[in-house]
Structures are given as structure tokens and as C-alpha cells.
Amino acid sequence: MDLRSDTILITGGTSGIGLEMARQLLALGNTVIVTGRDNAKLEATKKELPDIHTYQSDVSDPQSIVKLQQKVTADFPQLNILINNAGIMRAIDFNDTDYDAVCSEVTVDLNGPIRMVQQFLPQLKKQPESAIVNVSSGLAFITFPKAPIYSAAKVGLHAYTKSLRLQLKPTNIKVFELAPPKTSAPMFNRKESNSEGGNNLPTMEVPQVVASMIRGIQKNKLEILPGLSKVLKLFGRFTL
């Protein structure tokens, strides 16, 4: 895919990898739409990137996804690329019985992309060339006990993406997976990412991760493993 003059929707596009995606994809001449839960962050993103289009939406809420699809497809009938980037990570101790929302990462990191794809699939099928990009993680390939639900959700997203790719092979939709390693994004610099050896992992700068994603998509490389993620996948074959 050329990634120029496309219309691209990015979930979780107000910070970290999502915001950098918006920045670099705008620079290539694309129409870029980002979503987020926080209106203040959406406004800040719009101020930083005036050409961006913003919509408040929550991938953990099925009705919010339905409303988003209705609004976005009405405003941008040429939408042809969906990037499922929104995600959360938490440190969880299964011995702690006080967690009220122990499955929230599954709701956001796995169920969210699945619901987004189902909602936007008819729109993507209308276009001459379309793509879905699911952002998983290098932690989809190894065990990371400090953030077990996040890891499990990303394992699920990896498997889902492979199945989705096979089912959509006869269509005009290419299905990509970006599996970032530990990065300089805020998510990977909290306590849960820097415990039990996490702080010893090399960090890849977010602009490098996004540049790798863009190069991979332009070359139609369906599984994009920047930096250490290639090693994590290989290592995971012998340890999981």
C-alpha cells in the first residue's frame, strides 16, 4: 500500500504510538482521524496537529463504537484504513482479591479491536483497497507475569489477527499486525513495565516504531516486528 491520500482512523490516537502514527501519516498526505476517551486530550491533539480530525469514543463501550462508525462513515465515506491502537496495561497480582475490573484489558485490548473490525468491515469492503492494522505487542510472544492480563489480551489479538487475515484473503482488505517492543510511550514507562526486569529491556523510540510500521505496510509486510520484537517472537517459541 502506498499510504498516501488514504483516509485512516486510529483508535487511541491522542498519545504515544497512536499520536505519532497520526503525525507521520499526516505528513504523507493522508486524511487522519483519531479517537480518544478524553475530550481535553482530543483538543490538545487538534491544537498540535490542526489538520487532524477527532472523535470522542471508547472502544470498551459497544454502543460508543456503533455511534463512532455512523458518524465517521457519514463524514468520511472514503475511509479505507482502520488502525486498532487503543490499549491499556496494568500490573496485576492474582493474589489480590480487590480487583473489580480484572478483565478490563481484555475488554479494551482484545474485545475493542474485534468490535471495531466488525463494525467497520462493511465500510472497508466498499473501497478499492483497504487495510486493518492491529497493534499487538512483543509481549504477545513471551510471558510477562507482572502484566498477565495485558499479555493474554495481546496473545489473543495476535491469534485473532492471523485468523482474520486468512478469512479476508479473498477480499480487498489487507490485515497487518504491528507488534511493538518496549517503547518510550507512556504505557511502557509505568511501574508495571519497569518491574521484575522490565527496566532492563532495551527501549525503542516511538517515532522509530511508527516509521517501521509505515515501511512495513508500504511493502505489504503483514507482520511487522520492530526492534526487539523479532527476538521476542523467536524466544517465545522455545519458552511458551
PDB file of C-alpha atoms in Angstrom:
ATOM      1  CA  MET A   1       0.000   0.000   0.000  1.00  0.00           C
ATOM      2  CA  ASP A   2       1.224   3.486  -0.806  1.00  0.00           C
ATOM      3  CA  LEU A   3      -0.111   5.178   2.372  1.00  0.00           C
ATOM      4  CA  ARG A   4      -0.662   8.455   0.573  1.00  0.00           C
ATOM      5  CA  SER A   5      -4.083  10.030   0.040  1.00  0.00           C
ATOM      6  CA  ASP A   6      -5.698   7.361   2.221  1.00  0.00           C
ATOM      7  CA  THR A   7      -8.347   8.023   4.867  1.00  0.00           C
ATOM      8  CA  ILE A   8      -7.183   6.495   8.140  1.00  0.00           C
ATOM      9  CA  LEU A   9      -8.902   6.002  11.505  1.00  0.00           C
ATOM     10  CA  ILE A  10      -6.655   5.482  14.555  1.00  0.00           C
ATOM     11  CA  THR A  11      -8.100   4.500  17.927  1.00  0.00           C
ATOM     12  CA  GLY A  12      -6.244   5.807  20.968  1.00  0.00           C
ATOM     13  CA  GLY A  13      -4.607   8.497  18.886  1.00  0.00           C
ATOM     14  CA  THR A  14      -4.025  11.215  21.493  1.00  0.00           C
ATOM     15  CA  SER A  15      -0.739   9.978  22.954  1.00  0.00           C
ATOM     16  CA  GLY A  16       2.168   7.606  22.499  1.00  0.00           C
ATOM     17  CA  ILE A  17       2.268   5.407  19.411  1.00  0.00           C
ATOM     18  CA  GLY A  18      -1.172   6.497  18.203  1.00  0.00           C
ATOM     19  CA  LEU A  19      -0.294  10.183  18.241  1.00  0.00           C
ATOM     20  CA  GLU A  20       2.982   9.548  16.427  1.00  0.00           C
ATOM     21  CA  MET A  21       1.111   7.486  13.831  1.00  0.00           C
ATOM     22  CA  ALA A  22      -1.182  10.451  13.255  1.00  0.00           C
ATOM     23  CA  ARG A  23       1.785  12.801  12.919  1.00  0.00           C
ATOM     24  CA  GLN A  24       3.700  10.680  10.407  1.00  0.00           C
ATOM     25  CA  LEU A  25       0.659   9.631   8.379  1.00  0.00           C
ATOM     26  CA  LEU A  26      -0.482  13.253   8.086  1.00  0.00           C
ATOM     27  CA  ALA A  27       2.961  14.158   6.775  1.00  0.00           C
ATOM     28  CA  LEU A  28       2.480  11.646   3.959  1.00  0.00           C
ATOM     29  CA  GLY A  29      -0.647  13.446   2.774  1.00  0.00           C
ATOM     30  CA  ASN A  30      -3.322  11.226   4.309  1.00  0.00           C
ATOM     31  CA  THR A  31      -6.614  12.223   5.897  1.00  0.00           C
ATOM     32  CA  VAL A  32      -6.217  11.132   9.522  1.00  0.00           C
ATOM     33  CA  ILE A  33      -8.948  10.638  12.119  1.00  0.00           C
ATOM     34  CA  VAL A  34      -8.161   9.851  15.753  1.00  0.00           C
ATOM     35  CA  THR A  35     -10.329   8.757  18.643  1.00  0.00           C
ATOM     36  CA  GLY A  36      -9.901   9.005  22.394  1.00  0.00           C
ATOM     37  CA  ARG A  37     -11.941   8.977  25.580  1.00  0.00           C
ATOM     38  CA  ASP A  38     -10.693  12.290  26.968  1.00  0.00           C
ATOM     39  CA  ASN A  39     -12.001  15.466  25.332  1.00  0.00           C
ATOM     40  CA  ALA A  40      -9.163  17.543  26.755  1.00  0.00           C
ATOM     41  CA  LYS A  41      -6.584  15.256  25.143  1.00  0.00           C
ATOM     42  CA  LEU A  42      -8.504  15.346  21.857  1.00  0.00           C
ATOM     43  CA  GLU A  43      -8.454  19.140  21.934  1.00  0.00           C
ATOM     44  CA  ALA A  44      -4.724  19.146  22.698  1.00  0.00           C
ATOM     45  CA  THR A  45      -4.135  16.788  19.766  1.00  0.00           C
ATOM     46  CA  LYS A  46      -6.138  19.048  17.476  1.00  0.00           C
ATOM     47  CA  LYS A  47      -4.096  22.027  18.643  1.00  0.00           C
ATOM     48  CA  GLU A  48      -0.827  20.203  17.991  1.00  0.00           C
ATOM     49  CA  LEU A  49      -1.984  18.779  14.646  1.00  0.00           C
ATOM     50  CA  PRO A  50      -4.556  21.207  13.188  1.00  0.00           C
ATOM     51  CA  ASP A  51      -5.261  19.011  10.151  1.00  0.00           C
ATOM     52  CA  ILE A  52      -6.330  16.065  12.316  1.00  0.00           C
ATOM     53  CA  HIS A  53      -9.978  15.057  12.762  1.00  0.00           C
ATOM     54  CA  THR A  54     -11.010  13.984  16.267  1.00  0.00           C
ATOM     55  CA  TYR A  55     -13.916  11.996  17.695  1.00  0.00           C
ATOM     56  CA  GLN A  56     -14.591  11.110  21.306  1.00  0.00           C
ATOM     57  CA  SER A  57     -15.143   7.367  21.577  1.00  0.00           C
ATOM     58  CA  ASP A  58     -14.453   4.460  23.936  1.00  0.00           C
ATOM     59  CA  VAL A  59     -13.534   1.058  22.485  1.00  0.00           C
ATOM     60  CA  SER A  60     -14.666  -0.628  25.710  1.00  0.00           C
ATOM     61  CA  ASP A  61     -18.254   0.506  25.022  1.00  0.00           C
ATOM     62  CA  PRO A  62     -20.023  -1.322  22.143  1.00  0.00           C
ATOM     63  CA  GLN A  63     -22.604   1.441  21.715  1.00  0.00           C
ATOM     64  CA  SER A  64     -19.853   4.035  21.502  1.00  0.00           C
ATOM     65  CA  ILE A  65     -18.302   2.040  18.651  1.00  0.00           C
ATOM     66  CA  VAL A  66     -21.646   1.905  16.817  1.00  0.00           C
ATOM     67  CA  LYS A  67     -22.059   5.686  17.116  1.00  0.00           C
ATOM     68  CA  LEU A  68     -18.457   6.246  16.019  1.00  0.00           C
ATOM     69  CA  GLN A  69     -18.955   4.154  12.893  1.00  0.00           C
ATOM     70  CA  GLN A  70     -22.128   6.017  11.991  1.00  0.00           C
ATOM     71  CA  LYS A  71     -20.503   9.434  12.408  1.00  0.00           C
ATOM     72  CA  VAL A  72     -17.172   8.659  10.771  1.00  0.00           C
ATOM     73  CA  THR A  73     -18.533   6.861   7.723  1.00  0.00           C
ATOM     74  CA  ALA A  74     -21.038   9.671   7.158  1.00  0.00           C
ATOM     75  CA  ASP A  75     -18.310  12.313   7.409  1.00  0.00           C
ATOM     76  CA  PHE A  76     -15.614  10.305   5.605  1.00  0.00           C
ATOM     77  CA  PRO A  77     -17.176   7.887   3.105  1.00  0.00           C
ATOM     78  CA  GLN A  78     -13.710   7.188   1.657  1.00  0.00           C
ATOM     79  CA  LEU A  79     -12.401   5.708   4.934  1.00  0.00           C
ATOM     80  CA  ASN A  80     -10.227   2.769   3.926  1.00  0.00           C
ATOM     81  CA  ILE A  81      -7.764   2.076   6.767  1.00  0.00           C
ATOM     82  CA  LEU A  82      -8.562   1.155  10.365  1.00  0.00           C
ATOM     83  CA  ILE A  83      -5.746   1.102  12.934  1.00  0.00           C
ATOM     84  CA  ASN A  84      -6.705  -0.545  16.227  1.00  0.00           C
ATOM     85  CA  ASN A  85      -4.182   1.063  18.536  1.00  0.00           C
ATOM     86  CA  ALA A  86      -6.086   1.833  21.778  1.00  0.00           C
ATOM     87  CA  GLY A  87      -4.813  -0.211  24.710  1.00  0.00           C
ATOM     88  CA  ILE A  88      -4.200  -0.269  28.442  1.00  0.00           C
ATOM     89  CA  MET A  89      -1.666  -2.092  30.623  1.00  0.00           C
ATOM     90  CA  ARG A  90      -1.872  -2.759  34.367  1.00  0.00           C
ATOM     91  CA  ALA A  91       0.206  -4.588  36.933  1.00  0.00           C
ATOM     92  CA  ILE A  92      -1.962  -7.321  38.437  1.00  0.00           C
ATOM     93  CA  ASP A  93      -1.350  -9.681  41.351  1.00  0.00           C
ATOM     94  CA  PHE A  94      -3.798 -12.592  41.223  1.00  0.00           C
ATOM     95  CA  ASN A  95      -3.437 -12.971  44.993  1.00  0.00           C
ATOM     96  CA  ASP A  96      -5.048  -9.557  45.430  1.00  0.00           C
ATOM     97  CA  THR A  97      -8.817 -10.036  45.628  1.00  0.00           C
ATOM     98  CA  ASP A  98      -9.646  -6.318  45.440  1.00  0.00           C
ATOM     99  CA  TYR A  99      -9.621  -6.032  41.648  1.00  0.00           C
ATOM    100  CA  ASP A 100     -13.101  -5.066  40.485  1.00  0.00           C
ATOM    101  CA  ALA A 101     -12.165  -4.815  36.824  1.00  0.00           C
ATOM    102  CA  VAL A 102      -9.600  -7.576  36.395  1.00  0.00           C
ATOM    103  CA  CYS A 103     -10.692  -8.146  32.790  1.00  0.00           C
ATOM    104  CA  SER A 104     -10.597  -4.505  31.672  1.00  0.00           C
ATOM    105  CA  GLU A 105      -7.531  -5.104  29.493  1.00  0.00           C
ATOM    106  CA  VAL A 106      -9.350  -7.877  27.638  1.00  0.00           C
ATOM    107  CA  THR A 107     -12.289  -5.510  27.125  1.00  0.00           C
ATOM    108  CA  VAL A 108     -10.096  -2.744  25.691  1.00  0.00           C
ATOM    109  CA  ASP A 109      -7.122  -4.552  24.133  1.00  0.00           C
ATOM    110  CA  LEU A 110      -8.908  -7.567  22.604  1.00  0.00           C
ATOM    111  CA  ASN A 111     -12.672  -7.054  22.524  1.00  0.00           C
ATOM    112  CA  GLY A 112     -12.243  -3.454  21.386  1.00  0.00           C
ATOM    113  CA  PRO A 113     -10.393  -4.281  18.141  1.00  0.00           C
ATOM    114  CA  ILE A 114     -12.746  -7.181  17.408  1.00  0.00           C
ATOM    115  CA  ARG A 115     -15.801  -4.941  17.784  1.00  0.00           C
ATOM    116  CA  MET A 116     -14.190  -2.163  15.760  1.00  0.00           C
ATOM    117  CA  VAL A 117     -13.431  -4.538  12.898  1.00  0.00           C
ATOM    118  CA  GLN A 118     -16.941  -5.978  12.861  1.00  0.00           C
ATOM    119  CA  GLN A 119     -18.466  -2.504  12.864  1.00  0.00           C
ATOM    120  CA  PHE A 120     -16.252  -1.054  10.132  1.00  0.00           C
ATOM    121  CA  LEU A 121     -15.861  -4.145   7.926  1.00  0.00           C
ATOM    122  CA  PRO A 122     -18.739  -3.260   5.554  1.00  0.00           C
ATOM    123  CA  GLN A 123     -17.231   0.195   5.042  1.00  0.00           C
ATOM    124  CA  LEU A 124     -13.767  -1.199   4.311  1.00  0.00           C
ATOM    125  CA  LYS A 125     -15.151  -3.703   1.807  1.00  0.00           C
ATOM    126  CA  LYS A 126     -16.592  -0.852  -0.265  1.00  0.00           C
ATOM    127  CA  GLN A 127     -13.181   0.634  -1.023  1.00  0.00           C
ATOM    128  CA  PRO A 128     -10.887  -0.396  -3.897  1.00  0.00           C
ATOM    129  CA  GLU A 129      -8.044  -1.006  -1.434  1.00  0.00           C
ATOM    130  CA  SER A 130      -8.376  -1.228   2.349  1.00  0.00           C
ATOM    131  CA  ALA A 131      -6.401  -2.289   5.386  1.00  0.00           C
ATOM    132  CA  ILE A 132      -6.804  -3.208   9.026  1.00  0.00           C
ATOM    133  CA  VAL A 133      -3.812  -2.722  11.328  1.00  0.00           C
ATOM    134  CA  ASN A 134      -3.991  -4.361  14.751  1.00  0.00           C
ATOM    135  CA  VAL A 135      -1.395  -3.179  17.270  1.00  0.00           C
ATOM    136  CA  SER A 136      -0.450  -6.140  19.448  1.00  0.00           C
ATOM    137  CA  SER A 137       2.846  -6.289  21.372  1.00  0.00           C
ATOM    138  CA  GLY A 138       6.140  -8.080  21.633  1.00  0.00           C
ATOM    139  CA  LEU A 139       4.632  -9.392  24.883  1.00  0.00           C
ATOM    140  CA  ALA A 140       2.258 -11.481  22.758  1.00  0.00           C
ATOM    141  CA  PHE A 141       5.190 -13.856  22.264  1.00  0.00           C
ATOM    142  CA  ILE A 142       6.580 -14.199  25.809  1.00  0.00           C
ATOM    143  CA  THR A 143       5.337 -14.495  29.380  1.00  0.00           C
ATOM    144  CA  PHE A 144       5.310 -11.232  31.371  1.00  0.00           C
ATOM    145  CA  PRO A 145       3.886 -12.127  34.822  1.00  0.00           C
ATOM    146  CA  LYS A 146       3.733  -8.530  36.049  1.00  0.00           C
ATOM    147  CA  ALA A 147       1.063  -7.642  33.463  1.00  0.00           C
ATOM    148  CA  PRO A 148      -0.607 -11.011  32.854  1.00  0.00           C
ATOM    149  CA  ILE A 149      -3.969  -9.847  31.508  1.00  0.00           C
ATOM    150  CA  TYR A 150      -2.329  -7.392  29.106  1.00  0.00           C
ATOM    151  CA  SER A 151      -0.095 -10.194  27.818  1.00  0.00           C
ATOM    152  CA  ALA A 152      -3.045 -12.582  27.495  1.00  0.00           C
ATOM    153  CA  ALA A 153      -5.085  -9.985  25.606  1.00  0.00           C
ATOM    154  CA  LYS A 154      -2.226  -9.369  23.181  1.00  0.00           C
ATOM    155  CA  VAL A 155      -1.763 -13.119  22.634  1.00  0.00           C
ATOM    156  CA  GLY A 156      -5.455 -13.245  21.773  1.00  0.00           C
ATOM    157  CA  LEU A 157      -5.182 -10.256  19.443  1.00  0.00           C
ATOM    158  CA  HIS A 158      -2.246 -11.886  17.646  1.00  0.00           C
ATOM    159  CA  ALA A 159      -4.233 -15.097  17.095  1.00  0.00           C
ATOM    160  CA  TYR A 160      -7.348 -13.166  16.066  1.00  0.00           C
ATOM    161  CA  THR A 161      -5.365 -11.133  13.540  1.00  0.00           C
ATOM    162  CA  LYS A 162      -3.961 -14.261  11.905  1.00  0.00           C
ATOM    163  CA  SER A 163      -7.439 -15.778  11.564  1.00  0.00           C
ATOM    164  CA  LEU A 164      -8.902 -12.502  10.300  1.00  0.00           C
ATOM    165  CA  ARG A 165      -6.160 -12.287   7.671  1.00  0.00           C
ATOM    166  CA  LEU A 166      -6.986 -15.762   6.380  1.00  0.00           C
ATOM    167  CA  GLN A 167     -10.725 -15.104   6.245  1.00  0.00           C
ATOM    168  CA  LEU A 168     -10.313 -11.772   4.457  1.00  0.00           C
ATOM    169  CA  LYS A 169      -7.706 -13.019   1.990  1.00  0.00           C
ATOM    170  CA  PRO A 170     -10.244 -13.196  -0.893  1.00  0.00           C
ATOM    171  CA  THR A 171     -11.279  -9.564  -0.273  1.00  0.00           C
ATOM    172  CA  ASN A 172      -9.718  -6.173  -0.974  1.00  0.00           C
ATOM    173  CA  ILE A 173      -8.657  -5.831   2.691  1.00  0.00           C
ATOM    174  CA  LYS A 174      -5.102  -6.448   3.833  1.00  0.00           C
ATOM    175  CA  VAL A 175      -4.672  -7.312   7.519  1.00  0.00           C
ATOM    176  CA  PHE A 176      -1.474  -6.125   9.194  1.00  0.00           C
ATOM    177  CA  GLU A 177      -0.156  -6.666  12.698  1.00  0.00           C
ATOM    178  CA  LEU A 178       2.252  -4.280  14.408  1.00  0.00           C
ATOM    179  CA  ALA A 179       3.900  -5.821  17.473  1.00  0.00           C
ATOM    180  CA  PRO A 180       5.961  -3.080  19.160  1.00  0.00           C
ATOM    181  CA  PRO A 181       8.694  -3.894  21.684  1.00  0.00           C
ATOM    182  CA  LYS A 182       9.082  -1.836  24.852  1.00  0.00           C
ATOM    183  CA  THR A 183       8.998   1.783  23.693  1.00  0.00           C
ATOM    184  CA  SER A 184       9.317   5.298  25.006  1.00  0.00           C
ATOM    185  CA  ALA A 185       5.489   5.572  25.065  1.00  0.00           C
ATOM    186  CA  PRO A 186       3.931   6.398  28.476  1.00  0.00           C
ATOM    187  CA  MET A 187       2.354   2.930  28.745  1.00  0.00           C
ATOM    188  CA  PHE A 188       5.758   1.263  28.837  1.00  0.00           C
ATOM    189  CA  ASN A 189       7.290   3.614  31.370  1.00  0.00           C
ATOM    190  CA  ARG A 190       4.955   2.985  34.290  1.00  0.00           C
ATOM    191  CA  LYS A 191       5.694   0.766  37.277  1.00  0.00           C
ATOM    192  CA  GLU A 192       4.329  -2.392  35.662  1.00  0.00           C
ATOM    193  CA  SER A 193       6.721  -2.068  32.723  1.00  0.00           C
ATOM    194  CA  ASN A 194       9.767  -1.330  34.849  1.00  0.00           C
ATOM    195  CA  SER A 195       9.475  -4.136  37.394  1.00  0.00           C
ATOM    196  CA  GLU A 196      10.870  -7.652  37.502  1.00  0.00           C
ATOM    197  CA  GLY A 197      13.498  -6.973  34.884  1.00  0.00           C
ATOM    198  CA  GLY A 198      11.303  -4.840  32.628  1.00  0.00           C
ATOM    199  CA  ASN A 199      13.614  -1.872  33.132  1.00  0.00           C
ATOM    200  CA  ASN A 200      16.492  -3.923  31.681  1.00  0.00           C
ATOM    201  CA  LEU A 201      14.804  -4.304  28.303  1.00  0.00           C
ATOM    202  CA  PRO A 202      16.065  -2.022  25.507  1.00  0.00           C
ATOM    203  CA  THR A 203      13.658   0.800  24.696  1.00  0.00           C
ATOM    204  CA  MET A 204      12.763   1.695  21.118  1.00  0.00           C
ATOM    205  CA  GLU A 205      11.766   5.284  20.387  1.00  0.00           C
ATOM    206  CA  VAL A 206       8.140   5.705  19.317  1.00  0.00           C
ATOM    207  CA  PRO A 207       8.984   7.533  16.031  1.00  0.00           C
ATOM    208  CA  GLN A 208      11.172   4.570  15.038  1.00  0.00           C
ATOM    209  CA  VAL A 209       8.353   2.108  15.745  1.00  0.00           C
ATOM    210  CA  VAL A 210       5.907   4.097  13.625  1.00  0.00           C
ATOM    211  CA  ALA A 211       8.413   4.540  10.807  1.00  0.00           C
ATOM    212  CA  SER A 212       8.916   0.759  10.826  1.00  0.00           C
ATOM    213  CA  MET A 213       5.142   0.270  10.643  1.00  0.00           C
ATOM    214  CA  ILE A 214       4.816   2.616   7.673  1.00  0.00           C
ATOM    215  CA  ARG A 215       7.673   0.948   5.794  1.00  0.00           C
ATOM    216  CA  GLY A 216       6.176  -2.461   6.504  1.00  0.00           C
ATOM    217  CA  ILE A 217       2.721  -1.504   5.243  1.00  0.00           C
ATOM    218  CA  GLN A 218       4.172   0.139   2.138  1.00  0.00           C
ATOM    219  CA  LYS A 219       5.991  -3.130   1.412  1.00  0.00           C
ATOM    220  CA  ASN A 220       2.849  -5.176   2.214  1.00  0.00           C
ATOM    221  CA  LYS A 221       4.662  -6.900   5.078  1.00  0.00           C
ATOM    222  CA  LEU A 222       1.724  -8.306   7.008  1.00  0.00           C
ATOM    223  CA  GLU A 223       3.518  -8.959  10.325  1.00  0.00           C
ATOM    224  CA  ILE A 224       5.661  -6.029  11.440  1.00  0.00           C
ATOM    225  CA  LEU A 225       8.086  -6.746  14.292  1.00  0.00           C
ATOM    226  CA  PRO A 226      10.238  -3.696  15.045  1.00  0.00           C
ATOM    227  CA  GLY A 227      13.377  -3.879  17.150  1.00  0.00           C
ATOM    228  CA  LEU A 228      13.437  -6.490  19.885  1.00  0.00           C
ATOM    229  CA  SER A 229      10.051  -7.965  18.912  1.00  0.00           C
ATOM    230  CA  LYS A 230      11.698 -10.258  16.363  1.00  0.00           C
ATOM    231  CA  VAL A 231      13.841 -11.724  19.131  1.00  0.00           C
ATOM    232  CA  LEU A 232      10.873 -11.999  21.497  1.00  0.00           C
ATOM    233  CA  LYS A 233       8.908 -13.986  18.934  1.00  0.00           C
ATOM    234  CA  LEU A 234      11.809 -16.361  18.357  1.00  0.00           C
ATOM    235  CA  PHE A 235      12.450 -16.698  22.095  1.00  0.00           C
ATOM    236  CA  GLY A 236       8.772 -17.339  22.747  1.00  0.00           C
ATOM    237  CA  ARG A 237       8.759 -20.388  20.515  1.00  0.00           C
ATOM    238  CA  PHE A 238      11.021 -22.149  22.986  1.00  0.00           C
ATOM    239  CA  THR A 239       9.553 -20.866  26.257  1.00  0.00           C
ATOM    240  CA  LEU A 240       5.739 -20.676  25.959  1.00  0.00           C
TER     241      LEU A 240
END
